[in-house]
Amino acid sequence: MARSWAWLCVWGLVLVGLAGALGAAAAQETRTQAAGAQSPKTQADTQATAQANPQAETGAPLAVTVAPTPYALAEAGYAALRAGRLDEAARRFAAALARSDARRASPGGLDAEALARLAADLGFALDRLGRRGAAAIWFARAQDGRPSALMARAEGYALKAAGGAEARAAVAFRRAIRLERGRADAEPRRLERLRREVRDLERGVGLSASVLLRGEPGTGVTLAGPTLVNSQGAVRADVWLKRWTGLDLRPFARALWAVEDGGVAGETVQAGVGVRWRPLAATNLLVGVERLVAVGDAARDDWLLGVDWSAGRGYERPPLASRWGYWSVLGQAALIDPAAADWLVSGDARAGRAWGLGEHWALRAGVALNTLAQHGFGDTLSLVEAGPGLALVWRAPGSPERAGTGRVRLELRWRHKLAGRTANRSGLTLTLSAGF
């Protein structure tokens, strides 16, 4: 009986052990199934969390890139400007303006006054870099809702220097004149300079006439150059095409004649039509071609190729000046009938003082040196002469926004012959010229 109870205890323990093992296995299977049944959304969220927060897996600090504010970009631009790094300053200013346009209401943005100032400084930086067309754009931007005579002037000069935008430059200068006149501290000299800019930019057609009388009778005409051997008259019409074409082309037509007995020597009348081109805006160099048309029996039917160069200062009265100095240098060369190799070279140099007589009149006193060398029809002529002279000059008043183009000059000059192979003698010459 005792042995039976022992076996029963053993089998009871075995059954309890089996039951515990079966329960543990069932619990493990339940946990595995629950893990396998996790929703796709939860898995994706878990993966996204790990990707979005790598610090959670690696423990490394998270790098964050913050775009600079317009204010910070502007400050960097001004630092570059102070250091003389114009190109970098221009890039920073442009980036600050672009970001302010995109985030006008963002923290760190710039107000309207700061934007106008920044646009102006970008324009000045680009102008110093020689990028005048781009500078003009930003000078115009600086005036958005904030009219400024300074910015209008800067826009006009930038457009003028860029070339090909003469009409827009004239509009900017006219706007600057109106704004300047509205200022309590308007500067008269500045206004006059702007009026002259408008006049020069809007020039389209010009007409001129002149006559030079000297002691020798006319036996022919000088086809080019300021040094005239004989008494001679001329009329001329010029057209400036730059404001329409962007190229400084100047078609012209003219007529010349010798003066005899106070009238026109009909056999000497010479006509011509041609075009001149100014290839360099910074230099007054003109290259031209002309077809000479004989009107009188002593005139020519030939081609003329010419080059003119001039420089000077003070021939037009400085704004509001009562007295001033002037000087000029002019040189011309021409090849006439290339097959026959006729040629002409002449020059003129002048210097002196001038005095204002009222608002529109001036008196000039000075000395001049004239030279001429001409080969044609198998003969070569030359002349060198110098002497003092007086000239009375009148200029038209113009309009409030544009200086006048009309002018009249009466000049009396003593020409002393220094050298040359001509019949000319020393003596007085009288010149009357007018044009607009």
Coordinates of N, CA, C and O in Angstrom, one line a residue, residues 270-372:
Q270 N 30.8 122.3 -104.8 CA 31.0 120.8 -104.5 C 30.0 120.3 -103.6 O 29.7 120.9 -102.5
A271 N 29.4 119.2 -103.9 CA 28.4 118.5 -103.0 C 29.0 117.2 -102.6 O 29.9 116.6 -103.2
G272 N 28.4 116.6 -101.5 CA 28.8 115.3 -101.1 C 27.8 114.7 -100.1 O 27.1 115.4 -99.4
V273 N 27.6 113.4 -100.1 CA 26.8 112.7 -99.2 C 27.6 111.5 -98.7 O 28.4 110.9 -99.4
G274 N 27.4 111.2 -97.4 CA 28.2 110.1 -96.8 C 27.7 109.8 -95.4 O 26.6 110.2 -95.0
V275 N 28.5 109.0 -94.7 CA 28.1 108.6 -93.4 C 29.4 108.5 -92.5 O 30.5 108.1 -93.1
R276 N 29.3 108.9 -91.3 CA 30.4 108.8 -90.4 C 30.0 107.8 -89.2 O 28.9 107.8 -88.8
W277 N 31.0 107.2 -88.7 CA 30.8 106.2 -87.6 C 31.8 106.5 -86.5 O 33.0 106.6 -86.7
R278 N 31.2 106.5 -85.2 CA 32.0 106.7 -84.0 C 32.1 105.3 -83.3 O 31.2 104.9 -82.6
P279 N 33.3 104.6 -83.5 CA 33.3 103.2 -83.0 C 33.5 103.1 -81.5 O 33.2 102.1 -80.9
L280 N 34.2 104.1 -80.9 CA 34.5 104.1 -79.4 C 33.8 105.2 -78.7 O 34.0 106.4 -79.0
A281 N 32.9 104.9 -77.8 CA 32.1 105.9 -77.1 C 33.0 106.8 -76.3 O 32.7 108.0 -76.1
A282 N 34.1 106.3 -75.8 CA 35.0 107.1 -74.9 C 35.9 108.0 -75.7 O 36.6 108.9 -75.0
T283 N 36.0 107.9 -77.0 CA 36.9 108.7 -77.8 C 36.2 109.3 -78.9 O 35.4 108.6 -79.6
N284 N 36.4 110.6 -79.2 CA 35.7 111.3 -80.3 C 36.5 111.0 -81.6 O 37.1 111.9 -82.2
L285 N 36.5 109.8 -82.0 CA 37.1 109.4 -83.3 C 36.0 109.0 -84.2 O 35.2 108.2 -83.9
L286 N 36.0 109.6 -85.4 CA 35.0 109.3 -86.4 C 35.7 108.8 -87.7 O 36.7 109.4 -88.2
V287 N 35.1 107.8 -88.2 CA 35.6 107.2 -89.5 C 34.4 107.3 -90.5 O 33.3 107.0 -90.2
G288 N 34.7 107.8 -91.7 CA 33.6 108.1 -92.6 C 34.0 107.8 -94.1 O 35.2 107.7 -94.4
V289 N 32.9 107.7 -94.9 CA 33.1 107.5 -96.3 C 32.1 108.5 -96.9 O 30.9 108.7 -96.4
E290 N 32.5 109.1 -98.0 CA 31.6 110.2 -98.7 C 31.8 110.0 -100.2 O 32.8 109.8 -100.7
R291 N 30.6 110.2 -100.8 CA 30.6 110.3 -102.3 C 30.6 111.8 -102.7 O 29.6 112.5 -102.4
L292 N 31.6 112.2 -103.3 CA 31.7 113.6 -103.8 C 30.9 113.7 -105.1 O 31.1 112.9 -106.0
V293 N 30.1 114.8 -105.2 CA 29.3 115.0 -106.4 C 29.6 116.4 -106.9 O 29.5 117.4 -106.2
A294 N 30.1 116.4 -108.2 CA 30.5 117.7 -108.8 C 29.2 118.4 -109.2 O 28.4 117.9 -109.9
V295 N 29.1 119.7 -108.8 CA 28.1 120.6 -109.2 C 28.7 121.6 -110.2 O 28.1 121.8 -111.2
G296 N 29.8 122.2 -109.8 CA 30.4 123.2 -110.7 C 31.5 122.4 -111.6 O 31.9 121.3 -111.3
D297 N 31.9 123.1 -112.6 CA 32.9 122.5 -113.5 C 34.2 122.2 -112.9 O 34.9 121.3 -113.3
A298 N 34.6 122.9 -111.8 CA 35.9 122.7 -111.1 C 35.8 121.7 -110.0 O 36.7 121.5 -109.2
A299 N 34.6 121.2 -109.7 CA 34.4 120.2 -108.6 C 34.8 118.8 -109.0 O 35.1 118.5 -110.2
R300 N 34.6 117.9 -108.1 CA 35.1 116.5 -108.3 C 33.9 115.5 -108.1 O 33.0 115.7 -107.3
D301 N 34.0 114.4 -108.9 CA 33.2 113.2 -108.7 C 34.1 112.1 -108.3 O 34.7 111.4 -109.1
D302 N 34.2 111.9 -107.0 CA 35.2 110.9 -106.4 C 34.6 110.3 -105.1 O 33.7 110.9 -104.5
W303 N 35.3 109.3 -104.6 CA 35.1 108.8 -103.3 C 36.1 109.5 -102.3 O 37.3 109.7 -102.7
L304 N 35.7 109.7 -101.1 CA 36.5 110.3 -100.0 C 36.4 109.4 -98.8 O 35.3 109.2 -98.3
L305 N 37.5 108.9 -98.3 CA 37.6 108.2 -97.0 C 38.3 109.1 -96.0 O 39.4 109.6 -96.3
G306 N 37.6 109.3 -94.9 CA 38.2 110.2 -93.9 C 38.2 109.7 -92.5 O 37.4 108.8 -92.1
V307 N 39.1 110.3 -91.7 CA 39.2 110.0 -90.3 C 39.3 111.3 -89.5 O 40.2 112.2 -89.9
D308 N 38.5 111.5 -88.5 CA 38.5 112.8 -87.7 C 38.7 112.4 -86.2 O 38.2 111.4 -85.8
W309 N 39.5 113.2 -85.5 CA 39.7 113.0 -84.1 C 39.7 114.4 -83.4 O 40.4 115.3 -84.0
S310 N 39.1 114.5 -82.3 CA 39.1 115.8 -81.6 C 39.0 115.5 -80.1 O 38.5 114.5 -79.6
A311 N 39.5 116.5 -79.3 CA 39.4 116.5 -77.9 C 39.4 118.0 -77.4 O 39.9 118.9 -78.1
G312 N 38.8 118.2 -76.3 CA 38.8 119.6 -75.8 C 38.0 119.8 -74.6 O 37.3 118.9 -74.1
R313 N 38.0 121.0 -74.1 CA 37.2 121.4 -72.9 C 37.0 122.9 -72.9 O 37.8 123.7 -73.3
G314 N 35.8 123.2 -72.4 CA 35.5 124.6 -72.2 C 34.9 125.4 -73.4 O 34.6 126.6 -73.3
Y315 N 34.6 124.7 -74.5 CA 34.0 125.4 -75.6 C 32.6 125.7 -75.3 O 32.0 126.7 -75.9
E316 N 32.0 124.9 -74.5 CA 30.6 125.3 -74.0 C 30.8 125.8 -72.6 O 31.5 125.2 -71.8
R317 N 30.1 126.8 -72.3 CA 30.2 127.5 -71.0 C 29.9 126.5 -69.9 O 28.8 125.9 -69.9
P318 N 30.8 126.4 -68.9 CA 30.4 125.6 -67.7 C 29.2 126.2 -67.0 O 29.0 127.4 -67.0
P319 N 28.4 125.3 -66.4 CA 27.2 125.9 -65.8 C 27.4 127.0 -64.8 O 28.2 126.8 -63.9
L320 N 26.8 128.1 -65.0 CA 26.8 129.3 -64.2 C 28.2 130.0 -64.0 O 28.4 130.8 -63.2
A321 N 29.2 129.6 -64.9 CA 30.5 130.1 -64.8 C 30.5 131.6 -65.4 O 29.8 131.8 -66.4
S322 N 31.3 132.5 -64.8 CA 31.5 133.8 -65.3 C 32.7 133.9 -66.2 O 32.8 134.8 -67.1
R323 N 33.7 133.1 -65.9 CA 34.9 133.1 -66.8 C 35.5 131.7 -66.6 O 35.4 131.0 -65.6
W324 N 36.2 131.3 -67.7 CA 36.7 129.9 -67.7 C 37.8 129.8 -68.8 O 37.9 130.6 -69.7
G325 N 38.6 128.8 -68.8 CA 39.5 128.5 -69.8 C 39.0 127.5 -70.8 O 38.1 126.7 -70.5
Y326 N 39.6 127.4 -72.0 CA 39.2 126.4 -73.0 C 40.4 126.0 -73.8 O 41.4 126.7 -73.9
W327 N 40.3 124.8 -74.3 CA 41.3 124.3 -75.2 C 40.7 123.3 -76.1 O 39.7 122.7 -75.8
S328 N 41.3 123.1 -77.3 CA 40.8 122.0 -78.2 C 41.9 121.6 -79.2 O 42.8 122.4 -79.5
V329 N 41.8 120.4 -79.6 CA 42.7 119.8 -80.6 C 41.9 119.1 -81.6 O 41.0 118.3 -81.2
L330 N 42.1 119.3 -82.9 CA 41.4 118.6 -83.9 C 42.3 118.2 -85.0 O 43.2 119.0 -85.5
G331 N 42.2 117.0 -85.5 CA 43.0 116.5 -86.6 C 42.1 115.7 -87.6 O 41.2 115.0 -87.2
Q332 N 42.4 115.9 -88.9 CA 41.6 115.2 -89.9 C 42.5 114.7 -91.0 O 43.6 115.4 -91.3
A333 N 42.2 113.6 -91.6 CA 42.9 113.0 -92.7 C 41.9 112.4 -93.7 O 40.9 111.9 -93.3
A334 N 42.2 112.6 -94.9 CA 41.3 112.1 -96.0 C 42.1 111.6 -97.2 O 43.1 112.1 -97.5
L335 N 41.5 110.5 -97.7 CA 42.0 109.9 -99.0 C 41.0 110.1 -100.1 O 39.8 109.7 -99.9
I336 N 41.3 110.9 -101.1 CA 40.4 111.2 -102.2 C 40.7 110.5 -103.4 O 41.9 110.5 -103.9
D337 N 39.8 109.8 -104.0 CA 40.0 109.0 -105.2 C 41.2 108.0 -105.0 O 42.3 108.3 -105.5
P338 N 41.0 106.9 -104.3 CA 42.1 106.0 -104.0 C 42.9 105.6 -105.2 O 44.1 105.4 -105.1
A339 N 42.3 105.6 -106.4 CA 43.1 105.2 -107.6 C 44.2 106.2 -107.9 O 45.3 105.9 -108.4
A340 N 43.9 107.5 -107.6 CA 44.8 108.6 -107.9 C 45.7 109.0 -106.7 O 46.6 109.7 -106.8
A341 N 45.3 108.4 -105.6 CA 46.1 108.6 -104.3 C 46.2 110.1 -104.0 O 47.3 110.6 -103.5
D342 N 45.1 110.9 -104.1 CA 45.1 112.2 -103.6 C 44.8 112.2 -102.1 O 44.0 111.3 -101.7
W343 N 45.4 113.1 -101.4 CA 45.2 113.0 -99.9 C 45.2 114.4 -99.3 O 45.6 115.4 -100.0
L344 N 44.7 114.5 -98.1 CA 44.7 115.7 -97.3 C 44.8 115.5 -95.8 O 44.2 114.5 -95.3
V345 N 45.7 116.2 -95.2 CA 45.9 116.2 -93.7 C 45.8 117.6 -93.2 O 46.5 118.5 -93.7
S346 N 45.1 117.8 -92.1 CA 45.0 119.1 -91.5 C 44.9 119.0 -90.0 O 44.4 118.0 -89.5
G347 N 45.2 120.1 -89.3 CA 45.1 120.1 -87.8 C 44.8 121.5 -87.3 O 45.1 122.5 -88.0
D348 N 44.2 121.5 -86.1 CA 43.9 122.8 -85.5 C 44.0 122.7 -84.0 O 43.5 121.7 -83.4
A349 N 44.8 123.6 -83.3 CA 44.9 123.6 -81.9 C 44.6 125.0 -81.4 O 45.2 126.0 -81.9
R350 N 43.8 125.0 -80.3 CA 43.4 126.4 -79.8 C 43.4 126.3 -78.3 O 43.2 125.3 -77.6
A351 N 43.6 127.5 -77.7 CA 43.6 127.6 -76.2 C 43.3 129.1 -75.9 O 43.7 130.0 -76.6
G352 N 42.6 129.4 -74.8 CA 42.4 130.7 -74.4 C 41.5 130.8 -73.2 O 41.3 129.9 -72.4
R353 N 40.9 132.0 -73.0 CA 40.0 132.3 -71.9 C 38.7 132.8 -72.5 O 38.6 133.3 -73.6
A354 N 37.6 132.6 -71.7 CA 36.3 133.1 -72.1 C 35.6 133.7 -70.9 O 35.8 133.4 -69.7
W355 N 34.7 134.7 -71.2 CA 33.9 135.4 -70.2 C 32.4 135.4 -70.6 O 32.1 135.6 -71.7
G356 N 31.6 135.1 -69.6 CA 30.2 135.2 -69.8 C 29.7 136.6 -69.9 O 30.0 137.4 -69.1
L357 N 28.8 136.8 -70.9 CA 28.2 138.1 -71.0 C 26.7 137.9 -70.9 O 26.0 137.7 -71.9
G358 N 26.2 138.0 -69.7 CA 24.8 137.6 -69.5 C 24.6 136.1 -69.5 O 25.6 135.3 -69.3
E359 N 23.4 135.6 -69.7 CA 23.1 134.2 -69.6 C 23.4 133.4 -70.9 O 23.8 132.2 -70.8
H360 N 23.4 134.0 -72.0 CA 23.5 133.3 -73.3 C 24.6 133.7 -74.2 O 24.9 133.1 -75.2
W361 N 25.4 134.8 -73.8 CA 26.5 135.3 -74.6 C 27.8 135.0 -73.9 O 27.9 134.9 -72.7
A362 N 28.8 134.9 -74.7 CA 30.2 134.7 -74.2 C 31.2 135.3 -75.2 O 31.0 135.3 -76.4
L363 N 32.3 135.8 -74.6 CA 33.4 136.4 -75.4 C 34.6 135.5 -75.2 O 35.0 135.2 -74.0
R364 N 35.2 135.0 -76.3 CA 36.4 134.2 -76.2 C 37.6 134.9 -76.8 O 37.5 135.5 -77.8
A365 N 38.7 134.8 -76.1 CA 40.0 135.3 -76.6 C 41.1 134.2 -76.5 O 41.2 133.6 -75.4
G366 N 41.8 134.0 -77.5 CA 42.8 132.9 -77.5 C 43.7 132.9 -78.7 O 43.7 133.9 -79.5
V367 N 44.5 131.9 -78.8 CA 45.5 131.8 -79.9 C 45.2 130.4 -80.6 O 44.6 129.5 -80.0
A368 N 45.5 130.3 -81.9 CA 45.3 129.1 -82.6 C 46.5 128.8 -83.5 O 47.2 129.7 -84.0
L369 N 46.7 127.5 -83.8 CA 47.7 127.0 -84.7 C 47.0 126.2 -85.7 O 46.3 125.2 -85.3
N370 N 47.2 126.5 -87.0 CA 46.5 125.7 -88.1 C 47.6 125.1 -89.0 O 48.5 125.8 -89.4
T371 N 47.4 123.9 -89.5 CA 48.3 123.3 -90.4 C 47.5 122.6 -91.5 O 46.3 122.1 -91.3
L372 N 48.1 122.5 -92.7 CA 47.4 121.8 -93.8 C 48.4 121.3 -94.8 O 49.4 122.0 -95.1

